[in-house]
Amino acid sequence: MILSIESSCDDSAIAITDIKTKKLLFHKKISQELEHSVYGGVVPELAARLHAEALPKILEQVKPYFSELKAVAVTSTPGLAVTLVEGVTMAKAISIALEIPLISVNHLIGHIYSLFIDKETQFPLTVLLVSGGHTQVMQVESIESITTIAKSMDDSFGESFDKVAKMMDLGYPGGPVIQELAKDGDRTRYNFTIPLSQSPLIAFSYSGLKNAVRVALQDASKSDYKDIAASFEHIATMHLVQKLKKYFKKVQPKTFAIVGGASANLYLRSEIEKLLKPHNAKLLLSELKYCSDNAAMIGRVAIEMYEKKMFTHLDELSISAKSSI
Ligand code: KG4
Ligand code: ZN
């Protein structure tokens, strides 16, 4: 079995995964959303202190598995340096105490493997990763062959929902509240511009849209919020659809996946389904509970890395101060 730890942002999570069957045997996550909500975003120092409390509590519960462990895996990048270090320090201590190898997992690869918890992998795959830290399109052939096709030049898709929610005083995380508010809103009332629509680049940008929402909010009353949320969600999604359309002119999608915390967004899911229809492409989605950060996805990557003996020496694993989302 492999014990995996996730602490890259505001979720403390530990999982136990069976190497042979790829089955998830244990998973527990303690989220810090409530604690950060009053600040309208994640406060790194507070997040680190909460990880230091939560991770040992979860670790207590997996003590019965200790004698079966063949490796310990941990998210090492990308993420907030001060929170990553909490998980990495715990993983190193477990590696030393139990004399088992250490596996250092990239968080973004973790999100891709959230599709395959309890399952075999399915490659090649075109992936849209939409989270609080990233908006990326990737072409995945295998764990060792992942090409990034497009990235955000500024804010990410999820982050733009968080910022819009903050401007409306709706707390953190913004994605679920904006989605809920948008449900009854008029998506066409506010004519926000689709970012980079005149540009031939296959890239993303959300800071301009966020500013357009800020301006709209200046003359709005509370009763307009649902229309602003709906129009924002529509344009934020159309931006992704427009750029993917451009990419699909070059590379026909066969199997397409949306992963990351914001892949839970229902409007995004339905618009991507529509986009894929004429291509006859299959859409893969993670189970809702594994869209946002979790340790089950880190454990699933770790099985692949364990089989390929992709271990990391303790001295090679350090978190640089530059390692922020
Ligand atoms: O993957 P994740 O848990 O953390 C990162 O790796 O960043 O993603 C969290 C992000 C937050 O920005 C949150 O607002 C967004 O995912 N999110 C959503 C929805 N649910 C979560 N965004 C849009 N619609 C949603 N339903
Ligand atoms: Zn994530």
Coordinates of C-alpha atoms and ligand atoms in Angstrom, one line a residue:
M1 CA 0.0 0.0 0.0
I2 CA 1.0 3.6 -0.5
L3 CA 0.2 6.5 2.0
S4 CA -0.2 9.8 0.2
I5 CA -0.4 13.3 1.5
E6 CA -1.8 16.5 0.0
S7 CA -1.3 20.0 1.4
S8 CA -0.6 22.3 -1.6
C9 CA -3.3 24.8 -0.7
D10 CA -6.2 24.8 1.8
D11 CA -7.1 21.1 2.0
S12 CA -5.3 18.7 4.4
A13 CA -5.7 15.1 3.0
I14 CA -4.3 11.6 3.5
A15 CA -5.1 8.5 1.5
I16 CA -4.1 4.8 1.5
T17 CA -4.1 3.1 -1.9
D18 CA -3.6 -0.6 -2.7
I19 CA -0.7 -0.9 -5.2
K20 CA -1.9 -4.1 -6.9
T21 CA -5.6 -3.4 -7.3
K22 CA -5.3 0.4 -7.5
K23 CA -8.2 0.5 -5.0
L24 CA -8.6 3.4 -2.6
L25 CA -8.7 2.0 0.9
F26 CA -8.9 5.2 3.0
H27 CA -9.3 8.8 2.3
K28 CA -9.9 11.7 4.6
K29 CA -9.8 15.4 3.9
I30 CA -10.1 18.4 6.2
S31 CA -10.9 21.6 4.3
Q32 CA -10.2 25.0 5.6
E33 CA -12.8 26.9 3.5
L34 CA -14.6 28.3 6.5
E35 CA -11.5 29.6 8.1
H36 CA -10.4 31.4 4.9
S37 CA -13.9 32.5 3.9
V38 CA -13.8 35.7 6.1
Y39 CA -10.7 36.9 4.2
G40 CA -12.2 36.2 0.7
G41 CA -9.2 33.9 -0.2
V42 CA -6.6 31.6 1.2
V43 CA -4.2 33.2 3.7
P44 CA -1.0 31.1 3.4
E45 CA 0.3 31.5 6.9
L46 CA -3.1 30.5 8.4
A47 CA -3.3 27.6 6.0
A48 CA 0.1 26.3 7.1
R49 CA -0.9 26.4 10.8
L50 CA -4.2 24.6 10.0
H51 CA -2.3 21.8 8.1
A52 CA 0.0 21.4 11.1
E53 CA -3.1 20.7 13.2
A54 CA -5.1 18.6 10.7
L55 CA -2.5 16.3 9.1
P56 CA -1.4 14.6 12.4
K57 CA -5.0 14.0 13.3
I58 CA -5.7 12.2 10.0
L59 CA -2.4 10.3 10.3
E60 CA -3.5 8.8 13.6
Q61 CA -6.4 7.2 11.8
V62 CA -4.1 5.4 9.3
K63 CA -1.8 3.9 11.9
P64 CA -3.3 0.4 11.4
Y65 CA -1.9 0.4 7.8
F66 CA 1.7 1.3 8.7
S67 CA 3.0 -2.2 8.6
E68 CA 1.7 -2.7 5.0
L69 CA 3.2 0.5 3.6
K70 CA 5.6 0.2 0.7
A71 CA 6.1 3.9 0.0
V72 CA 5.0 7.4 1.1
A73 CA 3.9 9.9 -1.5
V74 CA 3.4 13.7 -1.2
T75 CA 2.5 16.7 -3.4
S76 CA 5.7 18.6 -3.8
T77 CA 4.8 21.2 -6.4
P78 CA 3.1 23.5 -7.5
G79 CA 1.4 25.1 -4.5
L80 CA 2.0 27.5 -1.6
A81 CA 5.5 27.0 -0.3
V82 CA 4.5 27.3 3.3
T83 CA 1.7 24.7 3.0
L84 CA 3.6 22.2 0.8
V85 CA 6.4 22.1 3.4
E86 CA 3.9 20.7 6.0
G87 CA 3.1 17.7 3.9
V88 CA 6.6 17.2 2.7
T89 CA 8.0 17.3 6.2
M90 CA 5.5 14.7 7.4
A91 CA 6.2 12.4 4.3
K92 CA 10.0 12.6 5.0
A93 CA 9.5 11.7 8.6
I94 CA 7.3 8.7 7.6
S95 CA 9.9 7.6 5.0
I96 CA 12.7 7.7 7.7
A97 CA 10.7 6.0 10.4
L98 CA 9.3 3.2 8.3
E99 CA 12.3 2.9 6.0
I100 CA 10.2 3.2 2.8
P101 CA 10.8 5.2 -0.3
L102 CA 9.5 8.7 -0.9
I103 CA 7.5 9.6 -4.0
S104 CA 7.3 13.3 -5.0
V105 CA 4.1 14.0 -6.9
N106 CA 3.3 17.0 -9.1
H107 CA -0.1 18.3 -8.1
L108 CA -1.3 18.9 -11.7
I109 CA -0.5 15.3 -12.7
G110 CA -2.6 14.5 -9.5
H111 CA -5.6 16.3 -11.0
I112 CA -5.2 14.3 -14.2
Y113 CA -5.2 11.0 -12.3
S114 CA -8.3 12.0 -10.3
L115 CA -10.0 10.6 -13.4
F116 CA -8.6 7.1 -12.7
I117 CA -9.2 6.6 -9.0
D118 CA -10.1 2.8 -8.6
K119 CA -9.6 2.5 -12.4
E120 CA -7.1 1.8 -15.2
T121 CA -5.7 4.8 -17.0
Q122 CA -7.0 5.8 -20.4
F123 CA -4.4 7.6 -22.7
P124 CA -4.0 9.5 -25.0
L125 CA -6.1 12.2 -23.6
T126 CA -6.6 15.9 -24.1
V127 CA -7.1 17.6 -20.7
L128 CA -8.5 20.9 -19.7
L129 CA -7.4 21.6 -16.1
V130 CA -9.4 24.4 -14.4
S131 CA -8.6 25.0 -10.7
G132 CA -7.9 27.9 -8.4
G133 CA -4.2 28.0 -9.4
H134 CA -4.3 26.9 -13.1
T135 CA -6.1 27.0 -16.4
Q136 CA -4.3 24.7 -18.8
V137 CA -4.8 22.5 -21.8
M138 CA -2.6 19.5 -21.9
Q139 CA -2.0 16.6 -24.3
V140 CA -1.3 13.5 -22.2
E141 CA 0.3 10.4 -23.7
S142 CA 1.5 8.9 -20.5
I143 CA 2.7 10.0 -17.0
E144 CA 6.1 10.7 -18.6
S145 CA 4.8 12.5 -21.7
I146 CA 2.6 15.5 -20.9
T147 CA 2.7 18.5 -23.2
T148 CA 1.2 21.8 -22.1
I149 CA -0.7 23.4 -25.1
A150 CA -2.1 26.5 -23.5
K151 CA -2.0 28.3 -20.2
S152 CA -3.5 31.4 -18.5
M153 CA -1.4 34.5 -18.9
D154 CA -2.8 35.9 -15.6
D155 CA -5.7 34.8 -13.3
S156 CA -7.0 31.3 -13.5
F157 CA -10.6 30.2 -14.3
G158 CA -11.4 29.2 -10.7
E159 CA -9.6 32.2 -9.3
S160 CA -11.8 34.6 -11.3
F161 CA -14.9 33.0 -9.7
D162 CA -13.2 33.5 -6.3
K163 CA -12.4 37.2 -7.1
V164 CA -15.9 37.9 -8.4
A165 CA -17.4 36.3 -5.3
K166 CA -15.1 38.4 -3.1
M167 CA -16.2 41.6 -4.9
M168 CA -19.9 40.6 -4.2
D169 CA -19.0 39.8 -0.5
L170 CA -20.0 36.2 -0.9
G171 CA -17.0 34.5 0.8
Y172 CA -14.6 31.8 -0.4
P173 CA -14.5 29.7 -2.5
G174 CA -16.4 31.6 -5.1
G175 CA -17.0 28.8 -7.6
P176 CA -20.0 27.1 -6.0
V177 CA -21.7 30.4 -4.8
I178 CA -21.4 32.1 -8.2
Q179 CA -22.7 28.9 -9.9
E180 CA -25.7 28.9 -7.6
L181 CA -26.4 32.6 -8.1
A182 CA -26.0 32.3 -11.8
K183 CA -28.6 29.6 -12.1
D184 CA -31.5 32.1 -12.0
G185 CA -29.7 34.9 -13.8
D186 CA -29.9 36.3 -17.3
R187 CA -26.6 35.2 -19.1
T188 CA -27.1 37.8 -21.8
R189 CA -27.9 40.9 -19.7
Y190 CA -24.3 42.1 -19.2
N191 CA -22.4 42.1 -22.5
F192 CA -18.9 41.3 -21.2
T193 CA -16.2 40.8 -23.8
I194 CA -14.8 37.4 -24.4
P195 CA -11.1 37.6 -23.5
L196 CA -8.5 37.3 -26.4
S197 CA -11.3 36.7 -28.9
Q198 CA -9.4 38.6 -31.6
S199 CA -6.1 37.0 -30.8
P200 CA -4.8 34.0 -32.8
L201 CA -3.1 32.8 -29.6
I202 CA -4.3 29.7 -27.9
A203 CA -4.0 31.1 -24.4
F204 CA -6.2 32.2 -21.5
S205 CA -6.7 35.5 -19.6
Y206 CA -9.2 36.3 -16.9
S207 CA -8.0 39.6 -15.4
G208 CA -9.8 41.8 -18.0
L209 CA -13.1 40.0 -17.4
K210 CA -12.7 40.3 -13.6
N211 CA -12.2 44.1 -14.1
A212 CA -15.3 44.3 -16.3
V213 CA -17.3 42.7 -13.5
R214 CA -15.8 45.2 -11.1
V215 CA -17.0 48.1 -13.2
A216 CA -20.5 46.5 -13.7
L217 CA -20.8 46.1 -9.9
Q218 CA -20.2 49.8 -9.3
D219 CA -23.7 50.7 -10.8
A220 CA -25.4 47.5 -9.6
S221 CA -27.8 46.8 -6.8
K222 CA -28.1 43.4 -5.0
S223 CA -30.9 42.4 -7.3
D224 CA -28.6 42.6 -10.3
Y225 CA -26.0 40.2 -8.8
K226 CA -27.6 37.1 -10.3
D227 CA -27.5 38.5 -13.8
I228 CA -23.9 39.7 -13.3
A229 CA -22.9 36.2 -12.0
A230 CA -24.7 34.5 -14.9
S231 CA -23.2 36.8 -17.6
F232 CA -19.7 36.4 -16.0
E233 CA -20.0 32.6 -15.9
H234 CA -21.2 32.5 -19.5
I235 CA -18.3 34.6 -20.8
A236 CA -15.7 32.9 -18.6
T237 CA -16.9 29.6 -20.1
M238 CA -17.2 30.9 -23.7
H239 CA -13.5 31.9 -23.5
L240 CA -12.5 28.3 -22.8
V241 CA -14.9 27.0 -25.5
Q242 CA -13.6 29.5 -28.1
K243 CA -9.9 28.6 -27.6
L244 CA -10.6 24.9 -27.5
K245 CA -12.5 25.2 -30.8
K246 CA -9.3 26.8 -32.2
Y247 CA -7.2 24.0 -30.9
F248 CA -9.6 21.3 -32.2
K249 CA -9.1 22.7 -35.7
K250 CA -5.5 21.6 -35.4
V251 CA -5.9 18.4 -33.3
Q252 CA -9.1 16.4 -33.4
P253 CA -10.1 15.4 -29.8
K254 CA -10.8 11.7 -29.3
T255 CA -10.9 11.5 -25.5
F256 CA -11.2 14.8 -23.7
A257 CA -11.2 15.4 -19.9
I258 CA -12.0 18.3 -17.6
V259 CA -10.2 18.1 -14.2
G260 CA -9.5 20.4 -11.2
G261 CA -11.7 22.0 -8.6
A262 CA -13.6 24.1 -11.2
S263 CA -14.4 21.1 -13.3
A264 CA -17.4 20.7 -10.9
N265 CA -19.0 23.7 -12.7
L266 CA -22.2 22.4 -14.4
Y267 CA -22.5 25.2 -17.0
L268 CA -18.9 24.5 -18.1
R269 CA -19.6 20.7 -18.3
S270 CA -22.6 21.2 -20.4
E271 CA -20.9 23.7 -22.8
I272 CA -17.9 21.4 -23.3
E273 CA -20.3 18.5 -24.0
K274 CA -21.9 20.5 -26.7
L275 CA -18.5 21.4 -28.1
L276 CA -17.4 17.8 -28.3
K277 CA -20.5 16.4 -29.9
P278 CA -19.7 17.2 -33.6
H279 CA -16.2 15.6 -32.9
N280 CA -17.8 12.4 -31.5
A281 CA -15.2 12.7 -28.7
K282 CA -15.7 11.0 -25.4
L283 CA -15.8 13.2 -22.2
L284 CA -14.1 12.0 -19.0
L285 CA -14.9 13.7 -15.7
S286 CA -13.7 12.9 -12.2
E287 CA -16.2 12.0 -9.5
L288 CA -17.4 15.3 -7.9
K289 CA -15.7 14.5 -4.6
Y290 CA -12.3 14.2 -6.4
C291 CA -12.5 17.3 -8.5
S292 CA -11.2 19.6 -5.8
D293 CA -7.8 18.9 -4.1
N294 CA -7.5 15.5 -2.4
A295 CA -5.0 12.8 -1.5
A296 CA -6.7 10.0 -3.4
M297 CA -5.5 11.4 -6.8
I298 CA -1.9 11.8 -5.4
G299 CA -2.0 8.1 -4.3
R300 CA -3.2 7.1 -7.8
V301 CA -0.3 8.9 -9.4
A302 CA 2.1 7.3 -6.8
I303 CA 1.1 3.8 -7.9
E304 CA 2.2 4.6 -11.4
M305 CA 5.5 6.1 -10.1
Y306 CA 6.1 3.2 -7.7
E307 CA 5.8 0.7 -10.5
K308 CA 8.3 2.7 -12.5
K309 CA 10.5 3.1 -9.4
M310 CA 10.3 6.9 -9.7
F311 CA 11.5 7.5 -6.1
T312 CA 13.0 10.7 -4.7
H313 CA 15.9 10.9 -2.3
L314 CA 15.2 12.8 0.9
D315 CA 17.9 15.4 0.2
E316 CA 16.6 16.0 -3.3
L317 CA 13.2 17.1 -2.1
S318 CA 13.1 20.7 -0.8
I319 CA 10.4 23.3 -1.3
S320 CA 11.8 26.5 -2.8
A321 CA 10.4 29.8 -1.5
K322 CA 9.5 30.6 -5.1
S323 CA 7.1 27.6 -5.2
S324 CA 3.8 29.5 -5.1
I325 CA 0.7 28.8 -7.1
Ligands
KG4_1 O1 -8.4 22.1 -7.6 P1 -8.8 23.0 -6.5 O2 -9.5 22.4 -5.3 O3 -7.6 23.8 -5.9 C1 -6.5 24.2 -6.7 O4 -5.7 23.3 -7.1 O5 -6.5 25.4 -7.0 O6 -9.7 24.2 -7.1 C2 -10.3 25.1 -6.3 C3 -11.0 26.2 -7.2 C4 -11.5 27.4 -6.5 O7 -11.0 28.5 -7.2 C5 -13.0 27.3 -6.6 O8 -13.7 28.5 -6.6 C6 -13.2 26.5 -7.9 O9 -12.1 25.6 -7.9 N1 -14.5 25.9 -8.0 C7 -15.4 26.2 -8.9 C8 -16.5 25.4 -8.7 N2 -16.2 24.6 -7.6 C9 -15.0 24.9 -7.2 N3 -15.4 27.1 -9.9 C10 -16.5 27.3 -10.7 N4 -17.6 26.5 -10.5 C11 -17.7 25.6 -9.5 N5 -18.8 24.9 -9.3
ZN2 ZN -5.7 21.5 -7.2

